[in-house]
Coordinates of C-alpha atoms in Angstrom, one line a residue:
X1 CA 358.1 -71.4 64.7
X2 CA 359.6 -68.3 65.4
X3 CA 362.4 -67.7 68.5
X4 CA 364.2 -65.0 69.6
X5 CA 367.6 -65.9 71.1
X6 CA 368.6 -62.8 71.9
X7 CA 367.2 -59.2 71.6
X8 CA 369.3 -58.9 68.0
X9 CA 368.8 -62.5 67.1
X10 CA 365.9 -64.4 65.8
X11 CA 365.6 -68.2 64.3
X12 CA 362.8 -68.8 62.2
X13 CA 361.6 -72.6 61.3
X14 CA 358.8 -73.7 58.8
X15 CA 357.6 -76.7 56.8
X16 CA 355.4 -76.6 53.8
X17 CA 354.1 -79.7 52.5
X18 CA 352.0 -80.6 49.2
X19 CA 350.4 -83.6 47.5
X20 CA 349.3 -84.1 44.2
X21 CA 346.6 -86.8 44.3
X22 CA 347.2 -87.6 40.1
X23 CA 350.2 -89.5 40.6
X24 CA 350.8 -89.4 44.6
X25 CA 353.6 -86.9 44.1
X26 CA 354.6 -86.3 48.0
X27 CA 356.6 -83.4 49.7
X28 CA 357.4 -82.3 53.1
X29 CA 360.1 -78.9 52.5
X30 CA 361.9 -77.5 55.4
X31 CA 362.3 -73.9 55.6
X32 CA 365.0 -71.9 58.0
X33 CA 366.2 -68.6 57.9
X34 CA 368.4 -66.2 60.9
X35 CA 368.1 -62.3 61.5
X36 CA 370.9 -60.8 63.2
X37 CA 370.8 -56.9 63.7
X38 CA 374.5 -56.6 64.8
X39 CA 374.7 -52.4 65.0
X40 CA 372.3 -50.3 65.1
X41 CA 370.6 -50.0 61.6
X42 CA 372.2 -52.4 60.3
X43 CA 370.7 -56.4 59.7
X44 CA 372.3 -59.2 58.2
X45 CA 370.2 -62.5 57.2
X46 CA 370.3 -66.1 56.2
X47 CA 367.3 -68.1 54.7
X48 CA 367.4 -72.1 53.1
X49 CA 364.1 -73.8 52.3
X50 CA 363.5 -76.9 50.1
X51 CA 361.3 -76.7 47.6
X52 CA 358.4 -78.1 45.0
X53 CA 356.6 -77.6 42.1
X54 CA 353.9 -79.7 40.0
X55 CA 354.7 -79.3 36.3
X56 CA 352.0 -77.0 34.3
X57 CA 349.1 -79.0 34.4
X58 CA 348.1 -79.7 31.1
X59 CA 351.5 -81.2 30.3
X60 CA 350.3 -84.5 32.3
X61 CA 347.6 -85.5 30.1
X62 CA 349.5 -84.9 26.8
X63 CA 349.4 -87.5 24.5
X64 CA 353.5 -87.4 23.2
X65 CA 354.0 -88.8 19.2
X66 CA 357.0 -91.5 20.6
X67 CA 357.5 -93.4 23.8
X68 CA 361.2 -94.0 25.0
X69 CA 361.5 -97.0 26.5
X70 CA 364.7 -98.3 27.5
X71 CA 366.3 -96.2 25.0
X72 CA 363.8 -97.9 22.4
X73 CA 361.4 -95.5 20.0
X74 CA 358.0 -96.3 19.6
X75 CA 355.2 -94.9 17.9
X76 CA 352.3 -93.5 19.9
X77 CA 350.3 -95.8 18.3
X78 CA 347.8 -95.9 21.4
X79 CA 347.8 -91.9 22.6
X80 CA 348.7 -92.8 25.7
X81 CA 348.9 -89.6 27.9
X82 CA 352.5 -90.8 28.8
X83 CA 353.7 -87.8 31.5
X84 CA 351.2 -88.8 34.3
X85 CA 353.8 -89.6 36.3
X86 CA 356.3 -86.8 36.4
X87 CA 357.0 -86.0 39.9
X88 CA 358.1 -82.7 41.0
X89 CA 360.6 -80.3 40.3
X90 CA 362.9 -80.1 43.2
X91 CA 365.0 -76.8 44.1
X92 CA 367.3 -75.8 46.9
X93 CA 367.3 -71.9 47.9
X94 CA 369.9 -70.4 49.7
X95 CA 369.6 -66.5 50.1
X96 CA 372.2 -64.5 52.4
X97 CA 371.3 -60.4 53.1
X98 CA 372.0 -57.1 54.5
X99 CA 369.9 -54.6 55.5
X100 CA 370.5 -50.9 55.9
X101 CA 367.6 -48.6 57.5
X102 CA 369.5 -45.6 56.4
X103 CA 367.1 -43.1 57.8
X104 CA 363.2 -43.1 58.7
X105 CA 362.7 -43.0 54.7
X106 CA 365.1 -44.9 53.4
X107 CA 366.2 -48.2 53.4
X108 CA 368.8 -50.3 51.5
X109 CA 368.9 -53.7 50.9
X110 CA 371.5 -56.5 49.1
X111 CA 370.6 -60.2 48.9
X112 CA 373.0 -62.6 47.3
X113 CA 370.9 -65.9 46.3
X114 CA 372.0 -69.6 45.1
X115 CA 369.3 -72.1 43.9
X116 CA 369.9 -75.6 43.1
X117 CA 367.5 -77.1 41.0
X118 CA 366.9 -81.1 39.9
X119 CA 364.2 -84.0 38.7
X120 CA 363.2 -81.5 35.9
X121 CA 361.5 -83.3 33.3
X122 CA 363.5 -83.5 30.5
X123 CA 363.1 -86.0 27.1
X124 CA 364.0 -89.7 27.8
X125 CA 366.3 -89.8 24.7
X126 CA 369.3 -87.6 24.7
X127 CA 368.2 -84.3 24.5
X128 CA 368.3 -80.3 25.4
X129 CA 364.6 -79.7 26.0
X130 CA 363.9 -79.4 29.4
X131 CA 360.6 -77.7 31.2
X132 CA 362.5 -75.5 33.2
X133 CA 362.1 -73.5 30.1
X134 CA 358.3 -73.5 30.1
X135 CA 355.9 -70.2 31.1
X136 CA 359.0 -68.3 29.1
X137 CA 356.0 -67.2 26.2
X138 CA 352.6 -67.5 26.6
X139 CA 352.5 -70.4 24.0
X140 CA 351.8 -73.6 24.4
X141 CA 354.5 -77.0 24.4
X142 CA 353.3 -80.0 23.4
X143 CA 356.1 -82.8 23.9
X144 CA 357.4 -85.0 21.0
X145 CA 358.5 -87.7 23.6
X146 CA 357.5 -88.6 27.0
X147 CA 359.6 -87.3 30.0
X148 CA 362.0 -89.2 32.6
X149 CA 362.7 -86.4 36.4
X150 CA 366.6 -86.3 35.7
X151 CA 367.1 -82.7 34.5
X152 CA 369.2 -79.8 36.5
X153 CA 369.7 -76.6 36.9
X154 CA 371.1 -74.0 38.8
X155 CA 370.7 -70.0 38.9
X156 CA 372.8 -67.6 40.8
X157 CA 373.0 -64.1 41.7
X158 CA 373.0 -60.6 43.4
X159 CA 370.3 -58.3 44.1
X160 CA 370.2 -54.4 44.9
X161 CA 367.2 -52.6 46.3
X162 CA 366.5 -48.8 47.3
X163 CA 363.5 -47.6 48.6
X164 CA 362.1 -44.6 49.7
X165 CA 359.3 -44.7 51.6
X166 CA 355.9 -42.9 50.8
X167 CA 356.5 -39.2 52.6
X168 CA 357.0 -35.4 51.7
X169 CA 354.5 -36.2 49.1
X170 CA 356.7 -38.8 47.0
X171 CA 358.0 -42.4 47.3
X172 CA 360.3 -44.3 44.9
X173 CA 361.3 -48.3 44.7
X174 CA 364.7 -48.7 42.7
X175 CA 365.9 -52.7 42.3
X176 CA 368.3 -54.1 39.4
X177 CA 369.9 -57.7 39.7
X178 CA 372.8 -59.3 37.7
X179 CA 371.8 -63.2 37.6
X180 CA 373.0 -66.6 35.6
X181 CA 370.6 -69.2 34.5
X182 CA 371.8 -72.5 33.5
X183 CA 370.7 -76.1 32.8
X184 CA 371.2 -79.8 31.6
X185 CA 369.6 -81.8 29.7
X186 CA 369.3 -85.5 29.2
X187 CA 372.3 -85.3 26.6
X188 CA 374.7 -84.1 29.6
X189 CA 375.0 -81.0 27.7
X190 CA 374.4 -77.5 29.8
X191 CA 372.8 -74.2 28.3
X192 CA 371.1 -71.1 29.0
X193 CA 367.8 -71.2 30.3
X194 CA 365.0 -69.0 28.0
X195 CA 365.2 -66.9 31.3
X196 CA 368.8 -65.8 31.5
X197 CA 369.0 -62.3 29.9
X198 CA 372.1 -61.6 32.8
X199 CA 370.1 -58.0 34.2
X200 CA 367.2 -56.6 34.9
X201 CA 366.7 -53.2 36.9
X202 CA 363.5 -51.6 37.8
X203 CA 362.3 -48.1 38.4
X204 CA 358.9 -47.2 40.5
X205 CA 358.1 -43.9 41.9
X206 CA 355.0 -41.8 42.8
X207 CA 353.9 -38.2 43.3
X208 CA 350.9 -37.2 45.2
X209 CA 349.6 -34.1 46.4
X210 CA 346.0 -33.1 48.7
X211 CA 343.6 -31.1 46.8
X212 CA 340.6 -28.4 48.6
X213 CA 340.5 -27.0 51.6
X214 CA 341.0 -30.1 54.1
X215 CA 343.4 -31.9 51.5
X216 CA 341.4 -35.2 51.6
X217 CA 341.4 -35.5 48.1
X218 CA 344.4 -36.3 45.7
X219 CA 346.1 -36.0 42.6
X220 CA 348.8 -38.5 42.0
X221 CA 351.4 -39.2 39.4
X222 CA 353.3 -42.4 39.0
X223 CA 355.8 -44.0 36.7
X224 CA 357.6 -47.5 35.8
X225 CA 360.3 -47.9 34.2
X226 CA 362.0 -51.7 33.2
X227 CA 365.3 -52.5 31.4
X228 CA 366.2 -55.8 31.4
X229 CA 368.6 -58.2 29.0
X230 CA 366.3 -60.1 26.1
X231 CA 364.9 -63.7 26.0
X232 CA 367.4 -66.4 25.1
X233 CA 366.2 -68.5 21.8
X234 CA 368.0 -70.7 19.7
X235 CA 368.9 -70.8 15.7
X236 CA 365.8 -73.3 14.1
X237 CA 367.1 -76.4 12.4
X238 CA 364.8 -75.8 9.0
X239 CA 364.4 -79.2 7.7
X240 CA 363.4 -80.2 11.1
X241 CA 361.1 -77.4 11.7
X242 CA 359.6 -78.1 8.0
X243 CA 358.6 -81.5 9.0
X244 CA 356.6 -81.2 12.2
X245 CA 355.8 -77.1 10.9
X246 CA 357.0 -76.0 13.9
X247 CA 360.3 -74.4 15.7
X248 CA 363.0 -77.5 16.1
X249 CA 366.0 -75.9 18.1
X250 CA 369.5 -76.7 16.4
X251 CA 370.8 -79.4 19.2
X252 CA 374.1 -77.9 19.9
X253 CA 373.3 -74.0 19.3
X254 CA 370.2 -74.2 22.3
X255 CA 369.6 -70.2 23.8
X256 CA 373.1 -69.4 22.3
X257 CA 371.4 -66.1 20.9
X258 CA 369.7 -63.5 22.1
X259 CA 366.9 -60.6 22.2
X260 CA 367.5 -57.1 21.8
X261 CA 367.4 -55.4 25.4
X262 CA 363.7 -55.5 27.1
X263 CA 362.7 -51.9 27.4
X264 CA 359.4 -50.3 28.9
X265 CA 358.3 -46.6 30.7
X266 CA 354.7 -46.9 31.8
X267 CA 353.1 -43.9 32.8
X268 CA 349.8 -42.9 35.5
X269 CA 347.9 -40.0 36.2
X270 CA 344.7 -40.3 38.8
X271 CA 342.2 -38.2 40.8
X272 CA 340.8 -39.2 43.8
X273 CA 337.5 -37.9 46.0
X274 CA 337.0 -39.3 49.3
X275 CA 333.9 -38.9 50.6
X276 CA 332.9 -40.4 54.0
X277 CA 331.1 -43.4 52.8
X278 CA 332.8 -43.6 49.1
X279 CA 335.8 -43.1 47.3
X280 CA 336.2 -42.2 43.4
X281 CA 338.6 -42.9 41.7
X282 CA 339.4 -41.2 37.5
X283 CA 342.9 -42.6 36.6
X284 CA 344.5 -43.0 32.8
X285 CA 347.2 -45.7 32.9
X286 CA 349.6 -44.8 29.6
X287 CA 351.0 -48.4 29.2
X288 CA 354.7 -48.6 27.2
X289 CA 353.8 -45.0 26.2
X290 CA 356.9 -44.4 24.3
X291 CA 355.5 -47.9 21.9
X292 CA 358.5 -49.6 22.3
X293 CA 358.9 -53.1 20.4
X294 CA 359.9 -56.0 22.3
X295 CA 360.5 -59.3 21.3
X296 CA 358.7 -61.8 23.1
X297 CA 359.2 -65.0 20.8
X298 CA 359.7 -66.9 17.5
X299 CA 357.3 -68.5 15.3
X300 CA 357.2 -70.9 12.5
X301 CA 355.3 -69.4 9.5
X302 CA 357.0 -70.6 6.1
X303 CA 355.2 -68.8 3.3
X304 CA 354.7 -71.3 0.3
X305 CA 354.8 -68.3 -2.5
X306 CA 357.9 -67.2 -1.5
X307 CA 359.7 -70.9 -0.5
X308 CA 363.3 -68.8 0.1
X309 CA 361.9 -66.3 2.8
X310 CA 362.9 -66.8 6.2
X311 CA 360.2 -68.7 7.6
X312 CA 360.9 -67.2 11.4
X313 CA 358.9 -64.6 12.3
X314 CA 358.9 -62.2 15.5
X315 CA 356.3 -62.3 17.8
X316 CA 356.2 -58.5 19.9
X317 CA 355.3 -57.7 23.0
X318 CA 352.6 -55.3 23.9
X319 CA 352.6 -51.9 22.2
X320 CA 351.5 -48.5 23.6
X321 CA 348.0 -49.2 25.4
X322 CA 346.4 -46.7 27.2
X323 CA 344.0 -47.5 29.5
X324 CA 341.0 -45.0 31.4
X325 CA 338.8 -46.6 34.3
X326 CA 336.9 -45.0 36.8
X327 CA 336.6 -46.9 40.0
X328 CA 334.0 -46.3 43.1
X329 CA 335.1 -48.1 46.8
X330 CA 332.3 -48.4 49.2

């Protein structure tokens, strides 16, 4: 529902509901936000909303090695899929911005954001695993223990955007934001979240220019550039990690180190023919073309004829990629 109280004013009301028919998980989430353009130009805005998410989905029918009940440790004995019944994450947004249409090509923007998060899953003995970490690599977490909904979390920060819309044959995007990312576990204890590397800032811009007489085709250039703070991990307890052969955190040390900085600088080059019934497209994409190395995670890979190496190894991101296609739109 959308109302305009006044010509510089408008309200905006939603509600977004969801169900998830495993467990009966049930939510109905408000959503609200406020525009006011008090001077010419110039915007300022408010947004809250309520929100939920279902955990990832295979996490529901894994079969934990202990069941916590009551503070008691049990064996699996059964392979119960234990986690059916985690409900959803919860999270409050609140985002407050301004908005400055400097000119007919370009606009700035500043958004300040505060998100309140709770019923994470998190271990029902005392712990500081919590799935607001998951999705951080792309491997896979398979729980020791089944999961209670009495985690938190909260992130915070400020975001600054500069755009340049597409005209005199170039446009650009420029956005960096300074955040914090905490949570708690179920051992009262509060960390950094795998997510909080502080920054980020992102550069996109494009050139393009009409080739032949009538200028209807194009040659275009384009770049991206990223630089953002590294992954958080934590120090491996070894005798743990030994004896389930894979990465045990040290309890008290969780995300207290860090990455080296996230760098990338993709480049494009593409030719296009439009014809009246088709367009072609020839493009190379030169993906991280400068082959930067970027940590993406840790894994546990003792080798048995050298017992005193350091069993951690580093898992990198991708390397230089480049990448040809030619595309036809009817």
């Amino acid at each position: 529902w959308r109302y305009k109280m006044r010509e510089n004013l408008t309200w905006s009301l939603g509600l977004y509901s969801q169900w998830l028919t495993l467990n009966n998980s049930f939510a109905v989430e408000p959503r609200a936000g406020v525009r006011w353009d008090f001077r010419s130009k110039h915007s300022i805005s408010f947004a809250y909303g309520l929100h939920s998410q279902m955990q990832t989905t295979y996490l529901y029918f894994a079969r934990p090695d202990t069941l916590v009940s009551n503070g008691v440790k049990i064996w699996n004995a059964e392979r119960k899929e234990a986690n059916k019944e985690m409900g959803f994450t919860r999270s409050q947004h609140f985002v407050m911005g301004y908005d400055f249409n400097v000119s007919k090509e370009f606009r700035l923007k500043v958004e300040t954001y505060y998100q309140y998060l709770w019923n994470i899953p998190v271990y029902k003995i005392p712990s500081g695993i919590s799935l607001v970490n998951q999705g951080a690599s792309f491997t896979r977490f398979f729980p020791l223990y089944n999961f209670e909904n009495s985690g938190t979390g909260q992130n915070y920060g400020i975001e600054l955007t500069l755009e340049k819309f597409f005209s005199k044959h170039y446009f650009f995007l420029w956005s960096t934001s300074l955040f914090d990312s905490k949570y708690t576990g179920s051992n009262g204890k509060t960390y950094n979240t795998d997510f909080n590397g502080n920054y980020v800032t992102n550069l996109l811009a494009g050139l393009e220019y009409g080739l032949g007489k009538t200028k209807k085709n194009t040659l275009s250039f384009g770049t991206k550039l990223t630089y953002a703070g590294g992954r958080r991990y934590s120090p491996a307890d070894i005798a743990a990690s030994n004896r389930i052969y894979d990465i045990v955190p040290q309890e008290d040390k969780i995300n207290s180190l860090q990455f080296p900085n996230y760098f990338r600088f993709d480049l494009r080059v593409a030719y296009k023919v439009n014809n009246k019934k088709t367009t072609h497209e020839i493009a190379l994409d030169l993906v991280n073309v400068l082959d930067t190395r970027n940590v993406l995670a840790l894994s546990f890979a003792p080798d048995p004829r050298r017992p005193t190496a350091d069993p951690l190894i580093r898992n990198y991101q991708l390397g230089r990629l480049p990448l040809f296609y030619y595309k036809v739109d009817f």
